[in-house]
Coordinates of C-alpha atoms in Angstrom, one line a residue:
X1 CA -19.3 -347.8 -202.5
X2 CA -16.5 -346.3 -200.4
X3 CA -19.0 -343.5 -198.5
X4 CA -22.3 -344.9 -197.7
X5 CA -24.7 -341.9 -196.3
X6 CA -28.5 -342.1 -195.1
X7 CA -29.8 -341.6 -198.5
X8 CA -27.9 -344.7 -200.4
X9 CA -29.4 -346.9 -197.1
X10 CA -32.7 -345.6 -197.8
X11 CA -32.2 -346.4 -201.1
X12 CA -31.7 -350.5 -200.3
X13 CA -34.5 -350.4 -197.5
X14 CA -37.0 -349.1 -200.3
X15 CA -35.9 -351.3 -203.1
X16 CA -35.3 -354.9 -200.4
X17 CA -39.4 -353.6 -199.6
X18 CA -40.7 -353.1 -203.3
X19 CA -39.6 -356.3 -203.9
X20 CA -41.0 -358.0 -201.3
X21 CA -37.6 -358.5 -199.3
X22 CA -39.1 -356.9 -195.9
X23 CA -36.8 -358.7 -193.8
X24 CA -34.0 -357.6 -196.0
X25 CA -35.5 -354.2 -195.5
X26 CA -35.1 -354.4 -191.8
X27 CA -31.4 -355.5 -191.9
X28 CA -30.4 -352.8 -193.5
X29 CA -31.7 -350.4 -191.2
X30 CA -30.1 -351.8 -188.5
X31 CA -26.6 -352.5 -190.5
X32 CA -27.0 -348.8 -190.8
X33 CA -27.2 -348.2 -187.3
X34 CA -24.2 -350.3 -186.7
X35 CA -22.1 -348.3 -189.2
X36 CA -23.0 -345.3 -187.4
X37 CA -25.2 -343.5 -189.7
X38 CA -28.4 -341.8 -188.0
X39 CA -31.9 -342.5 -189.7
X40 CA -33.9 -339.5 -191.2
X41 CA -37.8 -339.5 -191.7
X42 CA -37.1 -340.7 -194.8
X43 CA -35.3 -343.6 -193.3
X44 CA -37.9 -344.1 -190.7
X45 CA -40.7 -344.3 -193.6
X46 CA -39.0 -346.7 -195.5
X47 CA -38.7 -349.0 -192.5
X48 CA -42.5 -348.5 -191.5
X49 CA -43.0 -349.9 -195.1
X50 CA -41.0 -352.6 -194.3
X51 CA -43.1 -353.3 -191.2
X52 CA -46.6 -353.4 -193.2
X53 CA -44.7 -355.9 -195.6
X54 CA -44.0 -357.8 -192.4
X55 CA -47.5 -357.4 -190.8
X56 CA -45.4 -357.1 -187.8
X57 CA -47.2 -354.0 -185.5
X58 CA -45.0 -355.1 -182.6
X59 CA -41.7 -354.1 -185.0
X60 CA -43.7 -351.3 -185.9
X61 CA -44.1 -349.7 -182.5
X62 CA -40.7 -350.2 -181.6
X63 CA -39.8 -348.1 -184.6
X64 CA -42.6 -345.5 -183.6
X65 CA -40.7 -345.4 -179.9
X66 CA -37.7 -344.2 -181.7
X67 CA -39.5 -342.1 -184.2
X68 CA -40.5 -340.0 -180.6
X69 CA -37.4 -340.5 -178.9
X70 CA -35.1 -339.2 -182.2
X71 CA -37.6 -335.9 -182.3
X72 CA -39.0 -337.1 -185.6
X73 CA -42.8 -337.2 -184.4
X74 CA -45.3 -334.5 -185.2
X75 CA -43.8 -333.8 -188.7
X76 CA -46.6 -334.5 -191.2
X77 CA -44.8 -337.0 -193.0
X78 CA -43.6 -338.9 -190.6
X79 CA -46.9 -339.3 -188.7
X80 CA -49.2 -340.0 -192.1
X81 CA -46.5 -342.9 -192.2
X82 CA -47.3 -344.1 -189.0
X83 CA -50.9 -344.2 -189.3
X84 CA -50.5 -346.0 -192.5
X85 CA -48.6 -348.6 -190.7
X86 CA -50.8 -348.9 -188.1
X87 CA -54.2 -349.3 -190.1
X88 CA -52.5 -351.5 -192.5
X89 CA -51.3 -353.9 -189.9
X90 CA -55.0 -353.7 -188.1
X91 CA -54.5 -351.6 -185.3
X92 CA -57.0 -348.9 -186.2
X93 CA -57.6 -347.5 -182.9
X94 CA -53.6 -346.9 -182.8
X95 CA -53.9 -345.0 -186.6
X96 CA -57.0 -343.0 -185.0
X97 CA -54.8 -341.8 -182.3
X98 CA -52.3 -340.9 -184.6
X99 CA -54.4 -339.0 -186.6
X100 CA -56.0 -337.3 -183.7
X101 CA -52.5 -336.1 -182.3
X102 CA -51.5 -334.3 -185.7
X103 CA -50.8 -330.9 -185.6
X104 CA -51.4 -330.6 -189.8
X105 CA -53.2 -333.0 -191.7
X106 CA -52.6 -333.0 -195.7
X107 CA -54.4 -335.1 -198.5
X108 CA -52.1 -338.4 -198.1
X109 CA -52.8 -338.8 -194.2
X110 CA -56.8 -338.0 -194.9
X111 CA -56.2 -341.0 -197.3
X112 CA -54.4 -343.0 -195.2
X113 CA -57.0 -342.6 -192.6
X114 CA -59.8 -343.5 -194.7
X115 CA -58.1 -346.6 -196.3
X116 CA -57.3 -348.1 -192.6
X117 CA -61.0 -347.7 -191.5
X118 CA -62.3 -349.5 -195.1
X119 CA -59.2 -352.4 -194.0
X120 CA -61.0 -352.9 -190.6
X121 CA -64.0 -352.8 -191.8
X122 CA -65.1 -349.8 -190.2
X123 CA -67.0 -348.5 -193.4
X124 CA -69.4 -345.7 -191.7
X125 CA -66.6 -344.6 -190.1
X126 CA -65.0 -344.3 -193.4
X127 CA -67.7 -342.2 -195.0
X128 CA -67.9 -339.9 -192.5
X129 CA -63.9 -339.5 -192.6
X130 CA -64.6 -338.2 -196.2
X131 CA -66.9 -335.9 -195.6
X132 CA -64.7 -334.5 -192.4
X133 CA -62.0 -334.2 -195.0
X134 CA -64.5 -332.1 -197.6
X135 CA -65.8 -330.2 -195.1
X136 CA -62.6 -329.4 -193.2
X137 CA -61.2 -328.1 -196.8
X138 CA -59.0 -331.0 -198.2
X139 CA -59.1 -331.6 -201.8
X140 CA -60.4 -336.1 -202.4
X141 CA -58.0 -337.5 -204.9
X142 CA -58.9 -340.6 -207.1
X143 CA -57.3 -342.7 -204.5
X144 CA -59.7 -341.4 -201.8
X145 CA -62.6 -342.2 -203.9
X146 CA -61.5 -345.3 -204.4
X147 CA -61.3 -346.1 -200.6
X148 CA -64.4 -344.5 -199.7
X149 CA -66.6 -346.2 -202.8
X150 CA -65.3 -349.6 -201.5
X151 CA -66.6 -348.6 -197.6
X152 CA -70.0 -347.4 -199.3
X153 CA -70.6 -350.6 -201.7
X154 CA -69.8 -352.4 -198.2
X155 CA -72.3 -350.1 -196.7
X156 CA -74.7 -351.1 -199.7
X157 CA -75.7 -347.3 -199.7
X158 CA -76.7 -346.2 -202.1
X159 CA -77.9 -342.5 -201.4
X160 CA -74.1 -341.6 -199.6
X161 CA -72.9 -343.7 -202.9
X162 CA -74.3 -340.5 -204.8
X163 CA -72.9 -338.1 -202.5
X164 CA -69.6 -339.1 -203.6
X165 CA -70.6 -340.2 -206.8
X166 CA -71.6 -335.9 -207.0
X167 CA -67.9 -334.8 -205.8
X168 CA -66.3 -337.1 -208.5
X169 CA -68.5 -334.9 -210.8
X170 CA -67.2 -331.8 -209.6
X171 CA -63.7 -332.8 -209.8
X172 CA -64.2 -334.2 -213.2
X173 CA -62.7 -337.5 -212.2
X174 CA -65.9 -339.8 -213.6
X175 CA -63.6 -340.8 -216.4
X176 CA -60.8 -341.5 -214.7
X177 CA -60.3 -345.6 -214.8
X178 CA -59.5 -346.4 -211.0
X179 CA -62.8 -343.9 -209.8
X180 CA -64.8 -345.2 -212.6
X181 CA -63.9 -349.0 -211.9
X182 CA -64.9 -348.0 -208.0
X183 CA -68.0 -346.4 -208.8
X184 CA -69.4 -349.4 -211.5
X185 CA -68.6 -351.7 -208.3
X186 CA -70.5 -349.6 -206.1
X187 CA -73.6 -349.3 -207.6
X188 CA -73.7 -352.7 -208.6
X189 CA -72.9 -353.6 -204.7
X190 CA -76.1 -351.4 -204.2
X191 CA -78.2 -353.1 -206.7
X192 CA -78.5 -350.1 -209.1
X193 CA -77.5 -352.0 -212.0
X194 CA -78.2 -349.5 -214.5
X195 CA -76.6 -346.8 -213.2
X196 CA -73.3 -348.6 -213.1
X197 CA -73.8 -348.8 -216.4
X198 CA -74.0 -345.3 -217.3
X199 CA -70.7 -345.1 -215.8
X200 CA -69.6 -348.2 -217.8
X201 CA -70.1 -346.6 -220.9
X202 CA -68.5 -343.3 -220.1
X203 CA -65.0 -345.4 -219.2
X204 CA -65.3 -347.9 -221.8
X205 CA -65.3 -346.3 -224.9
X206 CA -61.6 -346.5 -226.0
X207 CA -60.5 -348.3 -222.6
X208 CA -58.2 -351.5 -223.5
X209 CA -57.9 -351.7 -219.4
X210 CA -59.7 -354.9 -218.2
X211 CA -60.2 -354.2 -214.8
X212 CA -63.8 -351.8 -215.4
X213 CA -65.0 -354.9 -217.8
X214 CA -64.5 -357.2 -215.1
X215 CA -65.9 -355.2 -212.2
X216 CA -69.4 -354.5 -214.9
X217 CA -69.1 -358.4 -215.6
X218 CA -69.0 -359.3 -212.2
X219 CA -72.0 -356.6 -211.0
X220 CA -74.5 -358.2 -213.8
X221 CA -73.4 -361.8 -212.5
X222 CA -74.2 -361.4 -209.0
X223 CA -77.3 -359.1 -210.3
X224 CA -79.2 -361.9 -211.8
X225 CA -78.0 -360.7 -215.2
X226 CA -76.4 -363.8 -216.6
X227 CA -77.3 -362.9 -220.3
X228 CA -75.9 -359.2 -219.9
X229 CA -72.6 -360.5 -218.6
X230 CA -72.1 -363.1 -221.4
X231 CA -73.0 -360.2 -223.8
X232 CA -70.4 -358.3 -222.4
X233 CA -67.4 -360.9 -222.5
X234 CA -68.2 -361.3 -226.1
X235 CA -67.4 -357.4 -226.6
X236 CA -64.4 -357.6 -224.7
X237 CA -62.9 -360.2 -226.9
X238 CA -64.5 -358.5 -230.1
X239 CA -62.6 -355.2 -228.6
X240 CA -59.2 -357.2 -228.4
X241 CA -59.4 -356.7 -224.0
X242 CA -57.7 -358.7 -222.1
X243 CA -59.4 -361.8 -220.1
X244 CA -57.9 -362.6 -216.6
X245 CA -58.8 -364.7 -214.0
X246 CA -61.4 -362.3 -212.5
X247 CA -63.1 -362.2 -215.8
X248 CA -62.9 -365.9 -215.7
X249 CA -64.5 -366.6 -212.4
X250 CA -67.3 -364.0 -213.0
X251 CA -68.4 -365.1 -216.3
X252 CA -68.5 -368.8 -215.3
X253 CA -71.1 -367.8 -212.6
X254 CA -73.0 -366.3 -215.0
X255 CA -72.8 -369.7 -216.9
X256 CA -73.8 -371.5 -214.1
X257 CA -77.0 -369.7 -213.3
X258 CA -77.8 -369.3 -217.5
X259 CA -77.3 -372.9 -217.9
X260 CA -75.5 -372.5 -221.5
X261 CA -73.6 -375.3 -221.9
X262 CA -72.0 -374.4 -225.2
X263 CA -70.8 -371.1 -224.0
X264 CA -69.5 -373.0 -221.5
X265 CA -67.2 -374.8 -222.9
X266 CA -65.9 -371.8 -225.6
X267 CA -64.9 -370.2 -222.5
X268 CA -63.3 -373.4 -220.8
X269 CA -61.4 -373.8 -224.3
X270 CA -59.9 -370.0 -223.5
X271 CA -59.3 -371.1 -219.7
X272 CA -57.2 -374.0 -220.9
X273 CA -55.6 -372.3 -224.0
X274 CA -54.1 -369.5 -221.2
X275 CA -53.7 -372.2 -218.3
X276 CA -56.2 -370.3 -215.7
X277 CA -57.7 -373.9 -215.0
X278 CA -54.3 -375.1 -213.5
X279 CA -53.0 -372.2 -212.0
X280 CA -56.0 -370.8 -210.5
X281 CA -58.3 -372.5 -207.8
X282 CA -61.0 -370.1 -208.0
X283 CA -61.4 -371.0 -212.0
X284 CA -61.2 -374.7 -211.5
X285 CA -64.2 -374.5 -208.8
X286 CA -66.2 -372.1 -211.3
X287 CA -65.5 -374.6 -213.9
X288 CA -67.3 -377.3 -212.0
X289 CA -69.8 -375.3 -210.5
X290 CA -71.0 -374.7 -214.1
X291 CA -70.6 -377.6 -215.7
X292 CA -72.7 -379.7 -213.1
X293 CA -75.6 -377.3 -213.2
X294 CA -75.5 -377.7 -217.2
X295 CA -76.1 -381.4 -216.9
X296 CA -79.7 -380.5 -217.6
X297 CA -78.8 -379.3 -220.7
X298 CA -76.8 -381.8 -222.0
X299 CA -79.2 -384.8 -221.2
X300 CA -81.3 -382.6 -223.7
X301 CA -79.0 -382.4 -226.2
X302 CA -80.0 -383.9 -229.4
X303 CA -76.2 -384.4 -230.6
X304 CA -73.2 -385.1 -228.5
X305 CA -69.5 -385.4 -229.9
X306 CA -66.1 -386.2 -228.4
X307 CA -65.9 -382.7 -226.2
X308 CA -69.4 -382.9 -224.9
X309 CA -68.7 -386.5 -223.5
X310 CA -65.4 -385.4 -222.0
X311 CA -66.8 -382.3 -220.9
X312 CA -68.5 -383.7 -218.4
X313 CA -66.6 -386.3 -217.5
X314 CA -64.2 -384.1 -216.9
X315 CA -66.6 -381.8 -215.0
X316 CA -67.6 -385.2 -212.0
X317 CA -64.1 -386.0 -212.2
X318 CA -62.8 -383.0 -210.9
X319 CA -65.0 -383.5 -207.7
X320 CA -64.6 -386.3 -205.4
X321 CA -68.2 -386.5 -204.1
X322 CA -69.3 -387.0 -207.4
X323 CA -66.4 -389.3 -209.6
X324 CA -69.1 -392.2 -209.4
X325 CA -70.9 -390.2 -212.5
X326 CA -67.6 -389.3 -214.2
X327 CA -67.3 -393.2 -214.3
X328 CA -70.8 -393.9 -215.3
X329 CA -70.4 -391.4 -217.8
X330 CA -67.4 -392.7 -219.4
X331 CA -69.1 -395.9 -219.6
X332 CA -72.1 -394.4 -221.4
X333 CA -69.6 -392.4 -223.9
X334 CA -68.4 -395.9 -224.8
X335 CA -71.4 -397.7 -225.1
X336 CA -72.8 -394.6 -227.0
X337 CA -70.0 -395.4 -229.9
X338 CA -67.3 -393.2 -229.0
X339 CA -64.2 -393.7 -227.9
X340 CA -62.2 -391.6 -225.1
X341 CA -59.3 -389.6 -225.5
X342 CA -56.3 -389.0 -223.7
X343 CA -57.8 -385.7 -222.5
X344 CA -61.1 -388.2 -221.1
X345 CA -58.7 -390.5 -219.9
X346 CA -56.2 -388.8 -218.3
X347 CA -59.7 -386.6 -216.4
X348 CA -60.9 -389.9 -215.5
X349 CA -57.7 -390.7 -213.8
X350 CA -57.4 -387.6 -211.9
X351 CA -61.2 -388.7 -210.2
X352 CA -60.2 -392.2 -209.1
X353 CA -56.7 -391.7 -207.4
X354 CA -59.0 -389.1 -205.5
X355 CA -61.1 -392.2 -204.2
X356 CA -58.2 -394.5 -204.2
X357 CA -60.4 -396.7 -206.8
X358 CA -57.3 -399.2 -207.7
X359 CA -59.2 -401.6 -209.5
X360 CA -60.9 -398.9 -211.1
X361 CA -57.4 -397.3 -212.1
X362 CA -55.8 -400.9 -213.5
X363 CA -58.8 -401.3 -215.7
X364 CA -58.5 -397.8 -217.4
X365 CA -55.1 -398.1 -217.7
X366 CA -55.5 -401.8 -219.8
X367 CA -58.0 -399.1 -221.9
X368 CA -55.1 -396.9 -222.4
X369 CA -52.9 -400.0 -223.6
X370 CA -55.5 -401.0 -226.0
X371 CA -56.3 -397.8 -227.3
X372 CA -52.5 -396.6 -228.0
X373 CA -53.1 -393.6 -225.3
X374 CA -50.8 -394.5 -222.9
X375 CA -47.8 -392.3 -224.2
X376 CA -49.2 -388.9 -224.0
X377 CA -47.9 -387.2 -221.7
X378 CA -51.1 -385.9 -219.6
X379 CA -51.9 -389.8 -219.2
X380 CA -48.3 -390.7 -218.3
X381 CA -48.7 -388.5 -215.1
X382 CA -52.2 -389.3 -214.5
X383 CA -51.1 -393.2 -214.0
X384 CA -48.3 -392.2 -212.4
X385 CA -49.8 -390.0 -209.8
X386 CA -53.2 -392.5 -209.7
X387 CA -50.9 -395.7 -208.8
X388 CA -49.2 -393.7 -205.6
X389 CA -52.5 -391.9 -204.5
X390 CA -54.1 -395.8 -204.4
X391 CA -51.1 -397.0 -202.7
X392 CA -49.3 -398.9 -205.2
X393 CA -46.3 -397.0 -205.1
X394 CA -44.4 -400.0 -207.2
X395 CA -46.9 -399.6 -210.1
X396 CA -46.3 -395.9 -210.3
X397 CA -42.5 -396.4 -210.3
X398 CA -42.4 -399.1 -212.7
X399 CA -44.8 -396.2 -214.6
X400 CA -42.8 -394.0 -214.5
X401 CA -39.3 -395.9 -215.4
X402 CA -41.2 -397.0 -218.3
X403 CA -41.6 -393.4 -219.4
X404 CA -38.3 -393.1 -219.0
X405 CA -36.8 -395.9 -221.0
X406 CA -39.0 -393.9 -223.8
X407 CA -37.6 -390.4 -223.6
X408 CA -37.2 -387.9 -221.1
X409 CA -40.7 -387.6 -218.4
X410 CA -41.9 -384.0 -218.1
X411 CA -42.0 -381.9 -215.0
X412 CA -45.4 -383.0 -214.4
X413 CA -44.2 -386.9 -214.1
X414 CA -41.3 -386.3 -212.5
X415 CA -43.5 -384.0 -209.6
X416 CA -45.9 -386.8 -209.7
X417 CA -43.4 -389.8 -209.0
X418 CA -41.8 -386.9 -206.5
X419 CA -45.2 -386.4 -205.0
X420 CA -46.3 -390.1 -204.6
X421 CA -42.5 -391.1 -202.7
X422 CA -43.2 -388.5 -200.4
X423 CA -47.0 -389.6 -199.8
X424 CA -45.6 -392.8 -198.7
X425 CA -43.0 -392.0 -197.0
X426 CA -39.8 -392.3 -199.1
X427 CA -38.3 -389.4 -198.0
X428 CA -34.7 -389.7 -199.5
X429 CA -36.3 -391.4 -202.6
X430 CA -37.9 -388.1 -203.3
X431 CA -35.1 -386.0 -202.6
X432 CA -32.8 -388.5 -204.8
X433 CA -35.2 -387.9 -207.4
X434 CA -35.6 -384.7 -207.5
X435 CA -32.1 -384.2 -207.8
X436 CA -31.9 -386.4 -210.5
X437 CA -34.4 -384.5 -212.3
X438 CA -32.2 -381.3 -211.7
X439 CA -29.2 -382.7 -213.1
X440 CA -30.8 -383.6 -216.2
X441 CA -32.0 -379.9 -216.4
X442 CA -35.4 -379.7 -216.2
X443 CA -37.0 -377.3 -214.5
X444 CA -39.4 -377.8 -211.2
X445 CA -42.8 -375.9 -210.7
X446 CA -44.2 -374.6 -207.7
X447 CA -46.3 -378.5 -207.3
X448 CA -42.6 -380.0 -207.8
X449 CA -40.8 -378.2 -204.9
X450 CA -43.9 -378.4 -203.1
X451 CA -43.7 -382.3 -202.9
X452 CA -40.1 -381.7 -201.9
X453 CA -40.7 -379.5 -198.9
X454 CA -43.3 -382.4 -198.2
X455 CA -41.0 -385.4 -198.3
X456 CA -38.3 -383.4 -196.0
X457 CA -41.2 -382.5 -193.4
X458 CA -42.2 -386.2 -193.1
X459 CA -38.6 -387.8 -193.1
X460 CA -37.7 -384.9 -190.4
X461 CA -34.9 -383.4 -192.6
X462 CA -35.4 -380.2 -191.2
X463 CA -32.2 -378.5 -192.5
X464 CA -32.7 -379.9 -195.9
X465 CA -35.8 -379.0 -196.7
X466 CA -35.2 -375.1 -195.2
X467 CA -32.3 -375.0 -198.0
X468 CA -34.9 -375.8 -200.3
X469 CA -37.5 -373.5 -199.1
X470 CA -35.0 -370.4 -199.1
X471 CA -33.9 -371.4 -202.7
X472 CA -37.0 -371.6 -204.5
X473 CA -36.8 -368.3 -205.6
X474 CA -33.3 -367.2 -205.8
X475 CA -32.3 -370.6 -207.7
X476 CA -35.3 -371.7 -209.3
X477 CA -37.0 -368.3 -209.7
X478 CA -40.5 -369.7 -207.9
X479 CA -41.9 -367.4 -205.2
X480 CA -43.4 -369.4 -203.0
X481 CA -47.0 -369.7 -202.2
X482 CA -49.1 -370.0 -198.8
X483 CA -49.3 -374.3 -199.3
X484 CA -45.0 -374.0 -199.1
X485 CA -45.5 -371.5 -196.0
X486 CA -47.9 -374.0 -194.5
X487 CA -45.5 -376.8 -195.0
X488 CA -42.2 -375.5 -193.8
X489 CA -44.9 -374.6 -190.5
X490 CA -45.4 -379.0 -190.6
X491 CA -41.7 -379.4 -191.0
X492 CA -40.8 -377.4 -188.1
X493 CA -43.5 -378.6 -186.1
X494 CA -43.3 -382.6 -186.6
X495 CA -39.5 -382.2 -185.1
X496 CA -40.8 -380.0 -182.0
X497 CA -39.7 -376.7 -182.8
X498 CA -42.8 -374.9 -182.3
X499 CA -41.3 -371.5 -181.0
X500 CA -39.6 -371.3 -184.4
X501 CA -43.0 -372.3 -186.3
X502 CA -44.7 -369.6 -184.6
X503 CA -41.9 -366.7 -185.5
X504 CA -41.3 -368.1 -188.9
X505 CA -45.5 -367.5 -189.3
X506 CA -44.9 -364.0 -187.9
X507 CA -42.6 -363.3 -190.6
X508 CA -44.5 -364.4 -193.7
X509 CA -45.3 -361.9 -196.1
X510 CA -48.7 -362.6 -196.7
X511 CA -51.3 -363.3 -194.1
X512 CA -51.4 -366.6 -192.9
X513 CA -54.6 -368.7 -194.3
X514 CA -56.5 -371.3 -192.0
X515 CA -54.0 -373.7 -193.9
X516 CA -51.3 -372.4 -192.0
X517 CA -53.0 -371.8 -188.1
X518 CA -54.1 -376.0 -188.7
X519 CA -50.8 -376.8 -189.3
X520 CA -49.6 -375.0 -186.2
X521 CA -52.1 -375.6 -184.1
X522 CA -51.9 -379.2 -184.8
X523 CA -48.1 -379.3 -184.0
X524 CA -49.2 -378.0 -180.8
X525 CA -51.5 -380.7 -179.9
X526 CA -48.6 -383.5 -181.1
X527 CA -46.3 -382.5 -178.9
X528 CA -48.7 -381.0 -175.8
X529 CA -47.9 -377.8 -175.9
X530 CA -50.6 -376.2 -174.4
X531 CA -49.7 -372.9 -173.5
X532 CA -48.6 -372.0 -177.2
X533 CA -51.5 -373.9 -178.3
X534 CA -54.2 -371.9 -176.8
X535 CA -52.2 -368.8 -177.3
X536 CA -52.5 -369.4 -180.6
X537 CA -56.0 -370.7 -181.0
X538 CA -56.8 -367.0 -178.9
X539 CA -54.7 -365.3 -181.5
X540 CA -56.9 -366.7 -184.6
X541 CA -60.1 -366.2 -183.1
X542 CA -59.5 -362.6 -182.5
X543 CA -59.7 -362.0 -186.3
X544 CA -61.5 -365.5 -187.3
X545 CA -64.3 -365.9 -184.7
X546 CA -65.6 -368.5 -187.0
X547 CA -62.8 -371.0 -187.4
X548 CA -63.9 -374.5 -186.0
X549 CA -60.5 -375.9 -185.3
X550 CA -59.5 -373.6 -182.6
X551 CA -62.5 -373.9 -180.8
X552 CA -62.0 -378.1 -181.1
X553 CA -58.4 -377.5 -179.8
X554 CA -59.4 -375.3 -176.8
X555 CA -61.9 -377.3 -175.9
X556 CA -59.5 -380.5 -175.4
X557 CA -57.2 -378.5 -173.9
X558 CA -59.3 -377.2 -170.8
X559 CA -60.6 -381.4 -170.3
X560 CA -57.1 -382.1 -170.1
X561 CA -56.7 -379.3 -167.7
X562 CA -60.0 -381.0 -165.6
X563 CA -62.0 -378.0 -166.4
X564 CA -65.2 -379.5 -168.2
X565 CA -67.3 -376.1 -167.4
X566 CA -64.9 -374.3 -169.5
X567 CA -65.0 -376.6 -171.8
X568 CA -68.7 -376.7 -172.1
X569 CA -69.1 -373.1 -172.5
X570 CA -66.6 -373.1 -175.2
X571 CA -68.8 -375.5 -176.7
X572 CA -72.2 -373.0 -175.9
X573 CA -69.8 -369.8 -177.7
X574 CA -69.2 -372.0 -180.8
X575 CA -73.0 -372.3 -181.2
X576 CA -74.4 -369.1 -180.4
X577 CA -71.7 -368.3 -183.3
X578 CA -72.9 -370.6 -185.5
X579 CA -69.8 -372.2 -185.5
X580 CA -70.0 -376.0 -186.5
X581 CA -67.1 -378.5 -186.3
X582 CA -66.6 -380.3 -190.1
X583 CA -68.1 -383.8 -189.7
X584 CA -65.3 -387.0 -190.0
X585 CA -66.1 -389.0 -192.9
X586 CA -64.7 -391.9 -194.7
X587 CA -65.8 -394.2 -198.1
X588 CA -65.3 -397.6 -199.1
X589 CA -65.6 -399.3 -202.4
X590 CA -67.9 -402.1 -202.8
X591 CA -68.4 -404.1 -205.9
X592 CA -67.9 -401.0 -208.0
X593 CA -70.1 -398.6 -205.6
X594 CA -68.7 -395.9 -203.5
X595 CA -70.4 -395.9 -200.2
X596 CA -69.3 -392.7 -198.0
X597 CA -70.5 -392.7 -194.7
X598 CA -70.5 -389.1 -192.2
X599 CA -70.1 -389.1 -188.1
X600 CA -73.8 -388.9 -187.3
X601 CA -74.9 -389.9 -190.7
X602 CA -78.9 -389.6 -190.9
X603 CA -79.2 -389.9 -195.2
X604 CA -77.5 -393.1 -196.2
X605 CA -79.8 -395.6 -197.9
X606 CA -78.7 -398.6 -195.6
X607 CA -78.1 -396.5 -192.2
X608 CA -80.1 -398.6 -189.8
X609 CA -78.2 -401.5 -190.8
X610 CA -75.0 -399.6 -190.8
X611 CA -76.0 -398.8 -187.1
X612 CA -77.8 -402.2 -185.8
X613 CA -74.1 -403.6 -186.8
X614 CA -72.4 -400.5 -184.7
X615 CA -74.3 -401.7 -181.7
X616 CA -74.0 -405.5 -182.1
X617 CA -70.2 -404.7 -181.9
X618 CA -70.4 -402.5 -179.2
X619 CA -71.9 -405.1 -177.2
X620 CA -69.0 -407.9 -178.5
X621 CA -66.7 -405.0 -177.4
X622 CA -68.4 -404.5 -173.6
X623 CA -68.3 -408.2 -173.4
X624 CA -64.6 -408.6 -174.2
X625 CA -64.3 -406.3 -171.4
X626 CA -63.4 -402.7 -173.2
X627 CA -64.1 -399.3 -171.5
X628 CA -63.6 -396.6 -173.7
X629 CA -61.7 -393.5 -172.7
X630 CA -63.9 -390.3 -172.3
X631 CA -61.4 -388.2 -170.9
X632 CA -61.5 -386.3 -174.2
X633 CA -65.4 -386.3 -174.8
X634 CA -67.3 -383.3 -174.3
X635 CA -70.8 -383.5 -173.1
X636 CA -73.8 -383.4 -175.4
X637 CA -75.1 -379.7 -174.3
X638 CA -78.2 -379.1 -177.1

């Protein structure tokens, strides 16, 4: 464009933010200023949306200062944008301050304030704000009702819910999809399932949207009405309503409660067909829970087929604590005259790899060769992954190259060998294999890129790792997920670039999870950056008071400084808040039986012999002159 005005710059800021490129939006704003174009209220509003996307309240405060300086404050549109920014960035008090200081309010500002209270879990305040809005003569809309009903649901106060429902009826919004779903959810959370169903029946007659259906199924499932939840799923299918991850998660909970194995198998088939079992961990976990609770039904079945056996093997193989049961089911299956297929074996190999049972894996491999099943793609990738995770990267490599001689491996097999190289510290081999894959025109998936980033992290290849990360979306069309962000934090943290890692977290387009914070804390600990580690830990505790890893880091920090009193005080805080450090554990396979040991374990059947041996070892170590280092030990205070 030969001429760029504030409107054209604002369009670029808005477009960038709406496409998830919030930092690009900020850059456009700065470039606009450098070009001598002065922002107006719409440009500032667009920039505030970028701040929301970045979750960067400090940047938002700087923008606020510029707005005041530029004379745009005390304008209802501008003030509404500000209070919305503060509310969505978790600064509820600041949003209240802006709201109370406004010369005039409109429907949008009231909605922003109510939504802000809900986001900050100030649910009673949200309801009271709704009442105040009505009393001051403002008419709520569907967004107002969606927010306040969510607040009432969290309060589980049906009397307040009925007050809101009466207003909904007065305005004729009861059949509105957004409002109707919010009413269903509110009544369900308040334990009033009959009221929820009345609203659902009013909304679902000609509705092909799955949201109200999901809300009602979830309500039945959580309210203990499993049979009604399953009946509703059947109606969804008959009415050709789309099923999604939320539908399946709720239905599987109902299946687990009702122990309806046959229905579970049918739902599992639908999930597999749509690919939700691989893409969404919530669905995978719900499947495991449903099948494990259906075992009693399986034992009572008069007739069992190949699918029944494979179902149980898969259910236990995907649970690391139940792999032994998966192996037992596999052996029982063969003894009962059923020949396992490629899916049975692939599932079992996944479980074996999680416990590093190399000999068991070799036995399954032998069976696959005899049965002629080793050429199936799902088996190929499972074998490569099993050998890599069981410590035999040479066998994994041989298997991969064996597949390559017959045909071009699929993306799952490529990912398995790249991941194997990365886990064994062969970063260069992992990168070379990825380049080989890319050269053949095979498109990577999110897990492939995660494996590549992991390899770069463990190989200290920072520049290469950052390059791969930043090219994910542009070159491969893959939007980075939380695991990719955590890997980049690890990449920076391992080489001591802790400030860069913390800055990277601040710029993430999503709220960091425990995994990301744990990675940063670990890097601070390894590099001895006590100040940054303590700062990060305290920031986490302000929003996650139950995150045990922060307490562990802080207590060790205090002890390193010689402040035993502070360390013990923190232990008391942990106890008062009910926070417990996850116990460490290890396992060992002896004659085909897996033994799992927890720190301070009192449940193992051979614990007496184990602790007797430990005491014997302690005496021998002491006799040899060993003196324990107690510098990092916390005194027992309970």
